[in-house]
Coordinates of C-alpha atoms in Angstrom, one line a residue:
M1 CA 45.1 167.9 -27.8
F2 CA 41.3 167.3 -27.5
F3 CA 41.2 168.6 -23.9
R4 CA 43.2 171.7 -24.9
Y5 CA 40.9 172.5 -27.9
F6 CA 37.7 172.4 -25.8
A7 CA 39.2 174.1 -22.9
N8 CA 40.4 177.0 -25.1
H9 CA 37.1 177.2 -27.0
S10 CA 35.1 177.2 -23.7
V11 CA 37.2 179.9 -22.1
I12 CA 37.2 182.3 -25.1
S13 CA 33.5 181.7 -25.9
E14 CA 31.1 184.4 -24.6
D15 CA 28.3 181.8 -24.5
G16 CA 27.6 180.2 -21.1
K17 CA 29.7 179.9 -18.0
V18 CA 32.9 177.9 -17.4
I19 CA 33.9 176.6 -13.9
V20 CA 37.5 175.6 -13.7
S21 CA 39.2 173.1 -11.3
E22 CA 42.8 174.1 -10.5
T23 CA 45.7 172.4 -8.8
Q24 CA 49.2 173.5 -8.1
D25 CA 50.2 172.2 -11.5
G26 CA 47.5 174.2 -13.4
I27 CA 44.0 173.5 -14.7
S28 CA 42.9 170.0 -14.0
G29 CA 39.4 170.2 -15.5
F30 CA 36.5 172.4 -16.4
V31 CA 32.7 172.2 -16.9
K32 CA 30.9 174.3 -19.6
L33 CA 27.4 175.4 -18.6
I34 CA 24.6 177.1 -20.6
K35 CA 21.2 178.4 -19.7
F36 CA 18.3 178.7 -22.0
N37 CA 14.5 179.3 -22.1
I38 CA 11.8 177.3 -23.6
N39 CA 8.1 178.2 -23.1
S40 CA 9.1 181.0 -20.7
Q41 CA 10.8 178.4 -18.4
K42 CA 14.5 178.6 -17.5
Y43 CA 16.7 175.5 -18.0
G44 CA 20.3 174.7 -17.7
C45 CA 22.7 172.3 -19.4
I46 CA 26.1 170.9 -18.7
L47 CA 27.6 170.9 -22.1
W48 CA 31.1 169.6 -21.4
I49 CA 32.8 168.1 -18.5
A50 CA 36.5 167.6 -19.1
V51 CA 39.3 166.5 -16.8
H52 CA 42.9 166.4 -17.9
P53 CA 44.1 162.7 -18.2
S54 CA 46.7 163.2 -15.4
F55 CA 44.0 164.1 -12.9
R56 CA 41.2 161.6 -13.7
R57 CA 39.7 159.2 -11.1
K58 CA 40.2 161.8 -8.3
G59 CA 36.6 163.1 -8.0
I60 CA 37.3 166.2 -10.1
A61 CA 34.5 165.5 -12.6
S62 CA 32.0 164.8 -9.8
N63 CA 33.0 168.0 -8.1
L64 CA 32.7 170.0 -11.3
T65 CA 29.3 168.4 -12.1
N66 CA 27.9 169.2 -8.7
A67 CA 29.2 172.8 -8.9
G68 CA 27.5 173.1 -12.3
I69 CA 24.2 171.9 -11.0
D70 CA 24.4 174.3 -8.1
Y71 CA 25.3 177.2 -10.3
L72 CA 22.4 176.5 -12.7
K73 CA 19.9 175.9 -10.0
N74 CA 20.9 179.2 -8.3
L75 CA 19.9 180.8 -11.7
N76 CA 16.4 179.3 -11.1
A77 CA 16.8 176.6 -13.7
Q78 CA 13.7 174.5 -13.6
A79 CA 15.7 171.5 -14.7
V80 CA 19.3 170.7 -15.5
F81 CA 20.2 168.6 -18.5
A82 CA 23.5 167.0 -19.7
S83 CA 24.4 165.0 -22.8
T84 CA 27.3 162.9 -23.7
Q85 CA 28.4 160.4 -26.4
I86 CA 26.8 157.0 -25.9
R87 CA 30.2 155.4 -25.8
N88 CA 31.5 157.7 -23.0
I89 CA 30.9 155.4 -20.1
A90 CA 33.0 157.5 -17.7
A91 CA 30.9 160.6 -18.3
Q92 CA 27.7 158.5 -17.9
A93 CA 28.9 157.1 -14.6
T94 CA 29.8 160.7 -13.4
L95 CA 26.3 161.9 -14.3
S96 CA 24.7 158.9 -12.7
K97 CA 26.5 159.6 -9.4
A98 CA 25.2 163.2 -9.6
V99 CA 21.6 161.8 -9.8
F100 CA 21.1 162.3 -13.5
R101 CA 18.9 159.8 -15.4
K102 CA 18.7 159.1 -19.1
V103 CA 15.7 160.7 -20.8
G104 CA 14.7 159.7 -24.3
F105 CA 12.8 161.6 -27.0
L106 CA 9.4 160.8 -25.6
G107 CA 10.4 162.0 -22.2
L108 CA 11.7 165.3 -23.6
W109 CA 8.5 165.6 -25.7
H110 CA 6.5 165.3 -22.5
I111 CA 8.5 168.2 -21.0
F112 CA 8.8 170.5 -24.1
G113 CA 6.2 169.4 -26.6
W114 CA 6.9 170.4 -30.1
R115 CA 9.6 172.7 -28.8
V116 CA 11.8 169.6 -28.2
L117 CA 13.6 170.5 -31.4
S118 CA 14.6 173.9 -29.9
F119 CA 15.9 172.0 -26.9
Y120 CA 18.1 169.8 -29.1
R121 CA 19.4 173.0 -30.8
D122 CA 20.1 174.8 -27.6
I123 CA 22.1 172.0 -26.1
W124 CA 24.1 171.4 -29.3
Y125 CA 22.9 167.9 -29.5
A126 CA 24.8 165.7 -31.9
P127 CA 24.0 162.2 -33.3
G128 CA 25.2 159.4 -31.0
E129 CA 24.6 161.4 -27.8
V130 CA 22.5 160.4 -24.8
V131 CA 20.5 163.1 -22.9
F132 CA 20.2 163.1 -19.1
I133 CA 18.1 165.1 -16.7
H134 CA 19.0 165.9 -13.1
I135 CA 16.6 164.4 -10.6
S136 CA 16.3 166.8 -7.7

């Protein structure tokens, strides 16, 4: 149910880009991407990575994450961010494999200055989330 809600919302939303992973049996997963500007700099964010439970632990999340990074970098994103719930260990492991590192408020302040609040708004940050930055 949860997967279906976010998959439907992502596909019908005009915001951002969705990359889908398909198998013979249908959609196995997707990644939702957005781009945004702060201080005239282009950035990208992986908002959601979702893999249907039947297809987990097969590298689909890693493939989608890497495709998302490539897509956003090709749009000249200076940096790519991601966020996930602090308790989502699987997502954190996927991001770590894709060379993302946790970045706290002070690290984000160093990048964005007082516009860090715009960053949090742009990535739809919610309490209990951890932010990551892709290390090129």
